[in-house]
Amino acid sequence: MIVLKTRKDLEAMAKSGLIVAKALEAAEEAVKPGMTTLELNNIVEKVIIGEGAKPSFKGYRGFPACCCISPNSVVVHGIPSKDIVLTEGDIVSIDVGAFFGGFHGDAARTLAVGKISDEAKRLIDTTRECFFEGMKMAVDGNRVGDIGSAVQAHAEKMGYSVVRELVGHGVGRELHESPDIPNFGIAGKGVRLTKGMVIAIEPMINMGTKDVSFSKKDGWTVTTKDGKLSAHYENTVAITENGPKILTLR
Ligand code: MG
């Protein structure tokens, strides 16, 4: 079931979105070579709790930390650890959710650790561009497939591949609501988008194969099958009568 949001709901969601934006900004400012992914997690958690919010991911289906931190070939759902040290040249994606005033906000960025290669930078930039290509399609009357096909077209034009197993989603009182928002698809197909819907658009773009592996060891970590880099960029987006509105970006 798709839960449409009222104007009042959207005002509340803008608040949880803002907290997510602040937490991601803090991570971006803090990230540096030598830092562990647990330290980065704790910086984010401090911001969320400091704002009086709750980290959406902590305890979600048993997830053990505040945010998902996924370096290099980890696509998403990396578990922060004191044993994972970020080093110069790494890329690291950080996915953050905050629950405040009854609603969740959900967003992700991929950050550079120190100086990174031009190749890695191009992947990060393209993944962000893929989000904006998809977001432009998030308008009343369009279909979910319009978003996915726009994301896929841009990624593939740049020589990259789109992960199929993980997709975006509705956001609201629940972290994951209907409908699914795939990063691939056929324009004009799928669920119709209407104003009042709030969705997380979150391209996961791989430098090599689109295929991924799911860790049997920790039950969470998703990595590229070929070990090549992957990047992630996500915002919570409201579909309004005036077009798409990003709630998790200042
Ligand atoms: Mg999400």
Short mmCIF file of C-alpha atoms and ligand atoms in Angstrom, two decimals:
data_model
loop_
_atom_site.label_atom_id
_atom_site.label_comp_id
_atom_site.label_asym_id
_atom_site.label_seq_id
_atom_site.Cartn_x
_atom_site.Cartn_y
_atom_site.Cartn_z
CA MET A 1 0.00 0.00 0.00
CA ILE A 2 1.29 3.46 -0.91
CA VAL A 3 0.80 5.98 1.90
CA LEU A 4 0.31 9.51 0.56
CA LYS A 5 1.57 12.34 2.75
CA THR A 6 -0.36 15.45 3.72
CA ARG A 7 1.17 18.91 3.75
CA LYS A 8 1.61 18.53 7.51
CA ASP A 9 3.35 15.19 7.06
CA LEU A 10 5.71 16.79 4.56
CA GLU A 11 6.57 19.53 7.04
CA ALA A 12 7.48 16.87 9.59
CA MET A 13 9.46 14.92 7.00
CA ALA A 14 11.43 18.05 6.10
CA LYS A 15 12.61 18.09 9.73
CA SER A 16 13.80 14.49 9.79
CA GLY A 17 15.35 15.08 6.36
CA LEU A 18 17.26 18.08 7.64
CA ILE A 19 18.72 16.01 10.48
CA VAL A 20 19.93 13.43 7.96
CA ALA A 21 21.49 16.21 5.87
CA LYS A 22 23.32 17.58 8.92
CA ALA A 23 24.58 14.13 9.91
CA LEU A 24 25.93 13.51 6.40
CA GLU A 25 27.61 16.92 6.35
CA ALA A 26 29.34 16.05 9.62
CA ALA A 27 30.58 12.78 8.12
CA GLU A 28 31.83 14.55 5.02
CA GLU A 29 33.74 17.06 7.13
CA ALA A 30 35.24 14.43 9.41
CA VAL A 31 36.25 11.66 7.04
CA LYS A 32 40.02 11.26 6.71
CA PRO A 33 42.66 8.61 6.22
CA GLY A 34 43.34 6.59 9.38
CA MET A 35 39.79 6.82 10.66
CA THR A 36 37.84 3.64 11.29
CA THR A 37 34.32 3.20 9.93
CA LEU A 38 33.12 2.86 13.54
CA GLU A 39 34.53 6.32 14.35
CA LEU A 40 32.68 7.74 11.35
CA ASN A 41 29.51 5.97 12.51
CA ASN A 42 29.84 7.53 15.96
CA ILE A 43 30.20 11.05 14.54
CA VAL A 44 26.95 10.58 12.62
CA GLU A 45 25.15 9.05 15.59
CA LYS A 46 26.15 11.98 17.81
CA VAL A 47 24.54 14.45 15.40
CA ILE A 48 21.30 12.45 15.12
CA ILE A 49 20.94 11.99 18.85
CA GLY A 50 21.98 15.60 19.48
CA GLU A 51 19.03 16.68 17.33
CA GLY A 52 16.68 14.59 19.46
CA ALA A 53 16.16 12.02 16.69
CA LYS A 54 16.68 8.28 16.54
CA PRO A 55 18.97 6.52 14.05
CA SER A 56 16.53 4.70 11.75
CA PHE A 57 18.85 1.84 10.90
CA LYS A 58 19.94 0.90 14.42
CA GLY A 59 18.15 -2.33 15.24
CA TYR A 60 16.36 -2.39 11.88
CA ARG A 61 16.01 -6.13 11.25
CA GLY A 62 18.84 -6.44 13.74
CA PHE A 63 21.28 -4.05 12.05
CA PRO A 64 23.88 -3.35 14.76
CA ALA A 65 24.91 0.26 14.06
CA CYS A 66 23.64 3.77 13.39
CA CYS A 67 24.57 3.91 9.71
CA CYS A 68 25.72 1.70 6.88
CA ILE A 69 29.31 2.44 5.91
CA SER A 70 30.52 0.79 2.73
CA PRO A 71 34.09 1.30 1.47
CA ASN A 72 35.32 0.67 -2.09
CA SER A 73 33.86 -2.61 -3.44
CA VAL A 74 31.20 -2.74 -0.72
CA VAL A 75 28.00 -1.63 -2.46
CA VAL A 76 25.78 -1.03 0.58
CA HIS A 77 24.96 -2.25 4.11
CA GLY A 78 28.55 -2.31 5.37
CA ILE A 79 28.66 -2.67 9.16
CA PRO A 80 30.82 -0.02 10.85
CA SER A 81 33.79 -1.62 12.58
CA LYS A 82 36.79 -0.64 14.67
CA ASP A 83 38.77 -3.01 12.44
CA ILE A 84 37.99 -1.28 9.14
CA VAL A 85 40.45 1.59 8.71
CA LEU A 86 39.91 4.03 5.87
CA THR A 87 43.05 4.80 3.90
CA GLU A 88 44.08 7.51 1.46
CA GLY A 89 42.47 6.92 -1.94
CA ASP A 90 39.48 4.95 -0.66
CA ILE A 91 35.94 5.85 -1.48
CA VAL A 92 33.33 5.23 1.19
CA SER A 93 29.57 5.40 1.01
CA ILE A 94 27.61 6.31 4.07
CA ASP A 95 23.88 5.71 4.32
CA VAL A 96 22.00 7.48 7.12
CA GLY A 97 18.42 7.43 8.37
CA ALA A 98 16.88 9.58 11.10
CA PHE A 99 13.48 9.14 12.76
CA PHE A 100 11.99 12.36 14.13
CA GLY A 101 8.42 13.55 14.71
CA GLY A 102 7.02 10.23 13.55
CA PHE A 103 8.80 10.13 10.18
CA HIS A 104 12.02 8.85 8.68
CA GLY A 105 14.50 10.59 6.42
CA ASP A 106 16.96 8.49 4.39
CA ALA A 107 19.98 9.56 2.36
CA ALA A 108 23.45 8.44 1.30
CA ARG A 109 26.64 9.98 -0.06
CA THR A 110 29.88 8.52 -1.33
CA LEU A 111 32.87 10.35 0.06
CA ALA A 112 36.52 10.55 -0.95
CA VAL A 113 39.09 9.59 1.68
CA GLY A 114 42.00 11.98 1.12
CA LYS A 115 43.08 12.22 -2.50
CA ILE A 116 41.36 9.72 -4.80
CA SER A 117 41.98 8.68 -8.41
CA ASP A 118 40.27 10.47 -11.30
CA GLU A 119 38.61 7.15 -12.09
CA ALA A 120 37.05 6.92 -8.62
CA LYS A 121 35.99 10.56 -8.71
CA ARG A 122 34.26 10.02 -12.04
CA LEU A 123 32.27 7.12 -10.53
CA ILE A 124 31.18 9.21 -7.53
CA ASP A 125 30.20 12.17 -9.75
CA THR A 126 28.30 9.97 -12.18
CA THR A 127 26.37 8.27 -9.37
CA ARG A 128 25.27 11.66 -8.06
CA GLU A 129 24.29 12.71 -11.59
CA CYS A 130 22.27 9.49 -11.93
CA PHE A 131 20.25 10.50 -8.87
CA PHE A 132 19.43 13.90 -10.39
CA GLU A 133 18.53 12.34 -13.75
CA GLY A 134 16.10 10.05 -11.91
CA MET A 135 14.80 12.81 -9.66
CA LYS A 136 13.80 14.96 -12.63
CA MET A 137 11.32 12.22 -13.52
CA ALA A 138 9.74 12.17 -10.03
CA VAL A 139 6.71 14.21 -11.06
CA ASP A 140 2.99 13.68 -10.69
CA GLY A 141 1.65 11.51 -13.52
CA ASN A 142 4.96 9.85 -14.42
CA ARG A 143 5.71 6.18 -13.73
CA VAL A 144 8.32 4.50 -11.56
CA GLY A 145 9.93 3.19 -14.76
CA ASP A 146 10.61 6.75 -15.89
CA ILE A 147 12.92 7.21 -12.89
CA GLY A 148 14.68 3.86 -13.32
CA SER A 149 15.22 4.21 -17.03
CA ALA A 150 16.71 7.70 -16.60
CA VAL A 151 19.15 6.47 -13.93
CA GLN A 152 20.12 3.42 -15.98
CA ALA A 153 20.58 5.37 -19.21
CA HIS A 154 23.01 7.82 -17.62
CA ALA A 155 25.00 5.12 -15.79
CA GLU A 156 25.36 2.95 -18.88
CA LYS A 157 26.21 5.90 -21.12
CA MET A 158 29.15 6.56 -18.80
CA GLY A 159 30.26 2.91 -19.03
CA TYR A 160 29.02 1.75 -15.63
CA SER A 161 26.46 -0.82 -14.48
CA VAL A 162 23.39 -0.63 -12.26
CA VAL A 163 22.83 -2.98 -9.32
CA ARG A 164 19.57 -4.90 -9.76
CA GLU A 165 19.05 -6.62 -6.40
CA LEU A 166 18.71 -3.44 -4.31
CA VAL A 167 16.31 -0.62 -5.06
CA GLY A 168 14.91 2.63 -3.72
CA HIS A 169 11.61 2.77 -1.88
CA GLY A 170 8.82 4.83 -0.38
CA VAL A 171 9.66 6.61 2.90
CA GLY A 172 7.36 7.82 5.67
CA ARG A 173 6.33 6.55 9.07
CA GLU A 174 8.11 3.38 7.98
CA LEU A 175 11.69 3.42 6.74
CA HIS A 176 10.80 1.25 3.76
CA GLU A 177 7.36 1.74 2.24
CA SER A 178 5.83 0.95 -1.14
CA PRO A 179 6.54 1.33 -3.96
CA ASP A 180 9.96 -0.03 -4.91
CA ILE A 181 11.99 2.47 -6.94
CA PRO A 182 14.45 0.47 -9.08
CA ASN A 183 17.42 2.17 -10.69
CA PHE A 184 16.65 0.44 -13.98
CA GLY A 185 13.53 -0.08 -15.99
CA ILE A 186 11.41 0.96 -18.91
CA ALA A 187 10.06 4.48 -19.33
CA GLY A 188 6.28 4.65 -19.11
CA LYS A 189 6.01 1.40 -17.13
CA GLY A 190 5.33 0.65 -13.49
CA VAL A 191 3.45 2.30 -10.65
CA ARG A 192 2.09 5.77 -11.37
CA LEU A 193 3.69 8.58 -9.34
CA THR A 194 1.36 11.04 -7.65
CA LYS A 195 1.80 14.13 -5.54
CA GLY A 196 1.98 13.26 -1.85
CA MET A 197 4.30 10.33 -2.48
CA VAL A 198 7.70 10.47 -0.76
CA ILE A 199 10.40 8.22 -2.17
CA ALA A 200 14.07 7.44 -1.68
CA ILE A 201 15.85 7.46 -5.02
CA GLU A 202 19.18 5.74 -4.50
CA PRO A 203 21.35 4.72 -7.45
CA MET A 204 23.99 2.09 -6.65
CA ILE A 205 26.43 2.22 -9.55
CA ASN A 206 29.28 -0.22 -10.21
CA MET A 207 32.47 0.37 -12.15
CA GLY A 208 32.49 -3.21 -13.46
CA THR A 209 29.88 -5.96 -13.37
CA LYS A 210 26.38 -5.23 -12.07
CA ASP A 211 26.49 -8.50 -10.12
CA VAL A 212 26.81 -8.44 -6.34
CA SER A 213 27.39 -10.91 -3.50
CA PHE A 214 25.60 -10.99 -0.17
CA SER A 215 27.80 -11.83 2.81
CA LYS A 216 26.85 -15.09 4.49
CA LYS A 217 29.22 -14.24 7.29
CA ASP A 218 27.58 -11.09 8.68
CA GLY A 219 24.24 -11.29 6.84
CA TRP A 220 24.49 -7.68 5.65
CA THR A 221 27.49 -6.64 3.59
CA VAL A 222 26.85 -6.45 -0.15
CA THR A 223 29.94 -6.36 -2.39
CA THR A 224 30.60 -6.26 -6.12
CA LYS A 225 31.29 -9.71 -7.52
CA ASP A 226 34.38 -8.55 -9.39
CA GLY A 227 35.81 -6.52 -6.48
CA LYS A 228 35.63 -3.26 -8.45
CA LEU A 229 34.40 0.02 -6.94
CA SER A 230 30.77 0.86 -6.29
CA ALA A 231 29.18 4.19 -5.36
CA HIS A 232 25.82 5.14 -3.81
CA TYR A 233 23.91 8.41 -3.71
CA GLU A 234 20.47 8.83 -2.19
CA ASN A 235 17.98 11.46 -1.12
CA THR A 236 14.44 11.39 0.19
CA VAL A 237 12.29 13.18 -2.37
CA ALA A 238 8.70 14.44 -2.07
CA ILE A 239 6.55 14.57 -5.20
CA THR A 240 4.66 17.86 -4.99
CA GLU A 241 2.41 19.90 -7.25
CA ASN A 242 5.51 21.99 -7.98
CA GLY A 243 7.65 18.99 -8.93
CA PRO A 244 10.19 16.95 -6.94
CA LYS A 245 11.45 18.39 -3.65
CA ILE A 246 14.57 16.98 -1.97
CA LEU A 247 14.13 16.71 1.80
CA THR A 248 17.63 15.53 2.75
CA LEU A 249 19.83 18.18 1.20
CA ARG A 250 20.49 21.72 2.44
MG MG B 1 17.10 3.87 1.30
#
